[in-house]
Short mmCIF file of C-alpha atoms in Angstrom, two decimals:
data_model
loop_
_atom_site.label_atom_id
_atom_site.label_comp_id
_atom_site.label_asym_id
_atom_site.label_seq_id
_atom_site.Cartn_x
_atom_site.Cartn_y
_atom_site.Cartn_z
CA MET F 1 89.64 -85.62 -3.95
CA LEU F 2 88.06 -82.72 -5.83
CA VAL F 3 90.14 -80.91 -8.41
CA GLY F 4 89.73 -78.10 -10.92
CA LEU F 5 86.05 -77.21 -10.81
CA GLU F 6 86.20 -74.98 -13.84
CA GLY F 7 83.36 -73.86 -16.07
CA GLU F 8 81.04 -76.54 -17.44
CA GLN F 9 83.79 -79.17 -17.50
CA HIS F 10 83.79 -79.70 -13.75
CA GLY F 11 81.73 -82.90 -13.87
CA ALA F 12 84.50 -84.92 -15.49
CA LEU F 13 87.04 -83.74 -12.93
CA ILE F 14 85.21 -84.77 -9.76
CA LEU F 15 86.69 -87.84 -8.09
CA PRO F 16 84.96 -89.77 -5.27
CA SER F 17 85.70 -88.56 -1.76
CA SER F 18 84.11 -88.10 1.67
CA GLY F 19 82.33 -84.91 0.71
CA THR F 20 79.61 -83.26 -1.32
CA VAL F 21 79.76 -80.58 -3.98
CA ASN F 22 76.95 -78.44 -5.28
CA VAL F 23 77.98 -76.47 -8.36
CA SER F 24 76.48 -75.10 -11.53
CA GLY F 25 78.97 -73.95 -14.13
CA SER F 26 81.72 -72.98 -11.72
CA ASN F 27 84.25 -70.22 -12.25
CA ASN F 28 86.01 -71.13 -9.01
CA PHE F 29 88.82 -73.58 -8.45
CA VAL F 30 88.17 -76.16 -5.75
CA SER F 31 90.55 -78.84 -4.55
CA ALA F 32 90.07 -81.26 -1.68
CA PHE F 33 92.17 -84.07 -0.29
CA SER F 34 91.35 -86.53 2.47
CA LYS F 35 93.45 -89.48 3.59
CA ARG F 36 92.77 -91.99 6.32
CA GLY F 37 95.45 -92.07 9.01
CA GLN F 38 96.04 -94.87 11.49
CA LYS F 39 92.36 -95.06 12.43
CA ARG F 40 90.16 -97.73 10.89
CA VAL F 41 87.70 -95.11 9.64
CA ASN F 42 88.31 -91.71 8.09
CA GLN F 43 86.15 -89.41 10.22
CA ASP F 44 86.65 -86.23 8.15
CA CYS F 45 84.15 -84.93 5.64
CA PHE F 46 83.55 -81.69 3.74
CA ILE F 47 81.09 -79.74 1.62
CA VAL F 48 81.40 -77.14 -1.16
CA TRP F 49 78.19 -75.41 -2.26
CA GLU F 50 78.26 -72.77 -4.96
CA GLU F 51 75.38 -70.33 -5.51
CA PHE F 52 74.47 -70.91 -1.89
CA GLY F 53 70.87 -69.93 -1.24
CA CYS F 54 70.41 -69.49 -5.03
CA GLN F 55 72.61 -66.39 -4.79
CA GLU F 56 75.13 -66.13 -7.62
CA ASP F 57 77.69 -64.32 -5.46
CA MET F 58 77.51 -66.73 -2.51
CA MET F 59 79.46 -69.88 -1.68
CA PHE F 60 79.43 -72.15 1.38
CA CYS F 61 82.38 -74.40 2.29
CA GLY F 62 82.99 -76.51 5.35
CA ILE F 63 85.14 -79.24 6.87
CA PHE F 64 84.05 -81.47 9.74
CA ASP F 65 86.46 -83.57 11.78
CA GLY F 66 84.74 -86.32 13.74
CA HIS F 67 86.25 -88.06 16.77
CA SER F 68 85.56 -91.03 19.06
CA PRO F 69 83.66 -94.19 17.99
CA TRP F 70 80.70 -92.54 16.27
CA GLY F 71 82.57 -89.44 15.11
CA HIS F 72 82.23 -90.16 11.37
CA PHE F 73 78.46 -90.40 11.73
CA VAL F 74 78.33 -87.19 13.77
CA ALA F 75 80.48 -85.31 11.24
CA LYS F 76 78.28 -86.39 8.32
CA ARG F 77 75.11 -85.52 10.23
CA VAL F 78 76.35 -82.02 11.02
CA ARG F 79 77.48 -81.56 7.43
CA GLU F 80 74.01 -82.51 6.21
CA SER F 81 72.17 -80.31 8.70
CA MET F 82 74.23 -77.14 8.80
CA PRO F 83 73.80 -75.66 5.29
CA SER F 84 69.98 -75.77 5.24
CA SER F 85 69.75 -74.59 8.85
CA LEU F 86 72.12 -71.72 8.13
CA LEU F 87 70.16 -70.67 5.07
CA CYS F 88 66.91 -70.70 7.02
CA ASN F 89 68.37 -68.65 9.87
CA TRP F 90 70.03 -66.24 7.43
CA GLN F 91 66.74 -65.59 5.65
CA GLU F 92 64.89 -65.12 8.95
CA THR F 93 67.56 -62.80 10.34
CA LEU F 94 67.63 -60.81 7.11
CA ALA F 95 63.85 -60.43 7.21
CA GLU F 96 63.88 -59.37 10.87
CA THR F 97 66.63 -56.85 10.23
CA SER F 98 64.86 -55.32 7.24
CA LEU F 99 61.83 -54.63 9.46
CA ASP F 100 63.93 -52.62 11.89
CA PRO F 101 63.13 -48.90 11.28
CA ASP F 102 66.71 -47.96 12.23
CA PHE F 103 68.24 -50.40 9.75
CA ASP F 104 70.25 -48.73 6.99
CA LEU F 105 72.06 -51.29 4.86
CA GLU F 106 73.93 -48.72 2.81
CA SER F 107 75.45 -46.88 5.80
CA ASP F 108 77.93 -49.69 6.52
CA LYS F 109 77.00 -52.50 4.19
CA MET F 110 79.86 -54.86 5.07
CA LEU F 111 79.28 -54.55 8.83
CA HIS F 112 75.54 -55.13 8.48
CA TRP F 113 76.04 -58.24 6.39
CA PHE F 114 78.58 -59.57 8.88
CA ASN F 115 76.23 -59.02 11.83
CA ILE F 116 73.45 -60.83 9.96
CA TRP F 117 75.74 -63.78 9.24
CA LYS F 118 77.09 -63.85 12.79
CA ARG F 119 73.62 -64.06 14.30
CA SER F 120 72.69 -66.72 11.75
CA HIS F 121 75.75 -68.84 12.54
CA LEU F 122 75.19 -68.64 16.29
CA LYS F 123 71.57 -69.75 15.95
CA THR F 124 72.52 -72.49 13.49
CA CYS F 125 75.22 -74.10 15.62
CA ALA F 126 72.91 -74.09 18.65
CA ALA F 127 70.08 -75.66 16.63
CA VAL F 128 72.29 -78.29 14.99
CA ASP F 129 73.74 -79.31 18.36
CA GLN F 130 70.28 -79.59 19.88
CA GLU F 131 68.99 -81.68 16.97
CA LEU F 132 72.02 -83.95 17.16
CA GLU F 133 71.40 -84.64 20.84
CA GLN F 134 67.86 -85.78 20.01
CA GLU F 135 68.98 -88.01 17.12
CA ARG F 136 68.54 -91.53 18.49
CA ARG F 137 70.23 -93.25 15.56
CA ILE F 138 73.61 -91.63 16.31
CA LYS F 139 75.39 -92.21 19.61
CA SER F 140 76.84 -88.76 20.15
CA PHE F 141 77.07 -88.80 23.96
CA TYR F 142 80.74 -89.83 23.76
CA SER F 143 81.37 -88.75 20.14
CA GLY F 144 81.44 -85.45 18.32
CA THR F 145 82.86 -83.32 15.53
CA THR F 146 84.48 -79.98 14.88
CA ALA F 147 82.96 -77.66 12.28
CA LEU F 148 84.82 -75.00 10.30
CA THR F 149 82.79 -73.19 7.65
CA ILE F 150 83.24 -70.21 5.37
CA VAL F 151 80.56 -68.24 3.56
CA ARG F 152 81.67 -65.99 0.75
CA GLN F 153 79.23 -63.25 -0.23
CA GLY F 154 80.68 -61.00 -2.88
CA GLU F 155 83.85 -59.50 -1.41
CA LEU F 156 83.03 -60.60 2.15
CA ILE F 157 84.08 -63.90 3.68
CA VAL F 158 82.60 -64.96 7.01
CA VAL F 159 84.39 -67.66 8.99
CA ALA F 160 82.64 -69.70 11.70
CA ASN F 161 84.85 -72.02 13.72
CA VAL F 162 83.89 -74.69 16.26
CA GLY F 163 86.96 -76.68 17.29
CA ASP F 164 90.59 -76.92 16.25
CA SER F 165 90.51 -77.07 12.46
CA ARG F 166 92.21 -74.14 10.77
CA ALA F 167 91.54 -71.63 7.98
CA VAL F 168 94.54 -69.95 6.37
CA LEU F 169 94.31 -67.23 3.74
CA ALA F 170 96.99 -67.01 1.08
CA THR F 171 97.56 -63.38 0.16
CA THR F 172 100.39 -61.75 -1.80
CA SER F 173 103.11 -59.36 -0.74
CA ASP F 174 104.45 -56.43 -2.75
CA ASP F 175 106.96 -58.72 -4.48
CA GLY F 176 104.25 -61.21 -5.42
CA SER F 177 105.16 -63.96 -2.97
CA LEU F 178 102.46 -65.76 -0.99
CA ILE F 179 101.91 -64.83 2.64
CA PRO F 180 99.85 -67.02 5.00
CA VAL F 181 97.28 -65.30 7.22
CA GLN F 182 95.62 -67.53 9.80
CA LEU F 183 91.92 -66.68 9.99
CA THR F 184 90.95 -68.91 12.92
CA VAL F 185 91.97 -69.78 16.47
CA ASP F 186 92.75 -73.41 17.27
CA PHE F 187 90.38 -73.93 20.19
CA LYS F 188 92.45 -76.09 22.49
CA PRO F 189 91.59 -76.70 26.17
CA ASN F 190 94.72 -74.93 27.42
CA LEU F 191 93.88 -71.56 25.84
CA PRO F 192 93.42 -69.21 28.83
CA GLN F 193 89.80 -68.25 28.08
CA GLU F 194 88.87 -71.83 27.24
CA ALA F 195 90.59 -73.34 30.30
CA GLU F 196 88.94 -70.76 32.56
CA ARG F 197 85.47 -71.69 31.30
CA ILE F 198 86.13 -75.42 31.63
CA ILE F 199 87.47 -75.11 35.18
CA GLN F 200 84.56 -72.88 36.20
CA CYS F 201 82.22 -75.66 34.96
CA LYS F 202 84.09 -78.22 37.13
CA GLY F 203 85.82 -79.85 34.18
CA ARG F 204 89.54 -80.61 34.23
CA VAL F 205 92.37 -79.80 31.82
CA PHE F 206 95.65 -81.69 31.94
CA CYS F 207 98.09 -83.77 29.91
CA LEU F 208 98.70 -87.48 30.30
CA ASP F 209 102.17 -88.51 31.41
CA ASP F 210 102.91 -90.11 28.04
CA GLU F 211 101.53 -87.12 26.09
CA PRO F 212 103.38 -84.03 27.33
CA GLY F 213 102.01 -80.89 25.74
CA VAL F 214 98.71 -82.49 24.64
CA HIS F 215 96.06 -80.86 26.81
CA ARG F 216 92.71 -82.63 27.11
CA ILE F 217 89.31 -82.06 28.74
CA TRP F 218 88.31 -84.53 31.43
CA LEU F 219 85.22 -85.07 33.54
CA PRO F 220 85.49 -84.06 37.22
CA ASP F 221 85.83 -87.59 38.57
CA GLU F 222 86.63 -89.78 35.55
CA GLU F 223 89.54 -90.25 33.18
CA CYS F 224 87.35 -89.51 30.14
CA PRO F 225 86.58 -88.28 27.51
CA GLY F 226 90.02 -86.70 27.03
CA LEU F 227 89.09 -84.35 24.19
CA THR F 228 91.89 -82.31 22.61
CA MET F 229 89.55 -79.48 21.56
CA SER F 230 87.46 -77.15 23.72
CA ARG F 231 84.57 -76.68 21.27
CA ALA F 232 82.64 -79.31 19.34
CA SER F 233 79.20 -80.49 18.31
CA GLY F 234 78.13 -83.60 20.19
CA ASP F 235 80.17 -84.94 23.15
CA TYR F 236 77.23 -84.38 25.49
CA CYS F 237 79.00 -86.24 28.29
CA VAL F 238 81.13 -83.15 28.85
CA LYS F 239 78.82 -80.35 27.69
CA ASP F 240 77.99 -79.48 31.31
CA PHE F 241 81.70 -79.29 32.15
CA GLY F 242 82.97 -76.60 29.80
CA LEU F 243 82.79 -77.96 26.25
CA ILE F 244 80.65 -75.71 24.03
CA SER F 245 79.45 -75.71 20.42
CA VAL F 246 79.44 -71.90 20.09
CA PRO F 247 81.37 -70.77 17.01
CA GLU F 248 83.79 -67.90 16.83
CA VAL F 249 82.55 -65.85 13.87
CA THR F 250 84.92 -63.46 12.08
CA GLN F 251 85.04 -61.64 8.77
CA ARG F 252 87.49 -60.45 6.13
CA HIS F 253 87.06 -58.23 3.13
CA ILE F 254 88.62 -59.81 0.05
CA THR F 255 91.11 -57.70 -1.86
CA SER F 256 92.91 -58.21 -5.15
CA ARG F 257 95.92 -59.53 -3.21
CA ASP F 258 93.99 -62.48 -1.77
CA GLN F 259 94.37 -65.71 -3.74
CA PHE F 260 92.72 -68.62 -1.93
CA VAL F 261 91.84 -70.06 1.46
CA VAL F 262 93.02 -73.35 2.93
CA LEU F 263 90.70 -75.28 5.26
CA ALA F 264 92.55 -78.04 7.10
CA THR F 265 91.78 -80.35 10.01
CA ASP F 266 94.06 -80.50 13.03
CA GLY F 267 95.81 -83.61 11.73
CA VAL F 268 97.15 -81.69 8.76
CA CYS F 269 98.13 -78.68 10.86
CA LYS F 270 99.73 -80.80 13.60
CA TYR F 271 101.82 -83.14 11.48
CA HIS F 272 102.37 -80.96 8.40
CA SER F 273 103.22 -77.47 9.59
CA SER F 274 103.87 -76.50 5.96
CA VAL F 275 100.09 -76.15 5.57
CA GLU F 276 100.65 -72.58 6.69
CA PHE F 277 102.71 -71.96 3.56
CA LEU F 278 101.83 -74.69 1.04
CA PRO F 279 98.09 -74.68 0.26
CA ARG F 280 97.56 -78.39 -0.37
CA PRO F 281 93.83 -78.62 0.44
CA ALA F 282 92.89 -75.28 -1.14
CA TRP F 283 89.19 -74.97 -1.75
CA LYS F 284 88.70 -71.88 -3.86
CA ARG F 285 90.12 -68.78 -5.43
CA CYS F 286 88.93 -65.57 -3.87
CA ASN F 287 89.18 -63.47 -7.01
#
């Protein structure tokens, strides 16, 4: 668990957990909580990185929810690879954009920054997935992970979501009460656009008799792997049958009403619906 990263006192407040934190005299409040369920291994991990890319106004946060036998190794590998890959792609995309004679950053600054981050995230997720497939030390053919990340740059937050973890923004109403705003889509196999892609790729989507309402992805002729998400890194056994690692990338401009963002894996959202209203695993203040 990580609690109260505040000023130069944050070092004494960090408790061991399945995550990493990179901070330097934080003014943000970060809290993280992870608890093993009925599985033998906790396959979730996270990262919080302040002054991302040596930029004072930037922060990178992410949660990764592994699944299947090697899921915890896959989640940690993606967590280790993604920040540096994203930084590299962001710098390259920024350089390429600045060379464009039609580029005018000041004309619509927020939109330009978002487009740069979107391109960077798309390239990063593709590269990370390709590198993971070539990693011989990790058996990711039948194992994988979701990846939900947020980059804050000044008053802009960019959300990139692969899988069924959830980001919820806590903002305030006129009377000062907190209002939850879901920032992500839970990418489940039964979503119309996801199911259509899977079926077109010859994959199957259906529920088991003893799990009504739990839609899973299956191979054309085998009762496996039975994934409950339609996007993930790894899981190469079903990548040709509709599963993808392409993130949905969205943005939001932070206002004075916005208080913090909750990043939560599907286990929290599924079994504790109050996550939409009670920000237990809050990771930062937005203001």
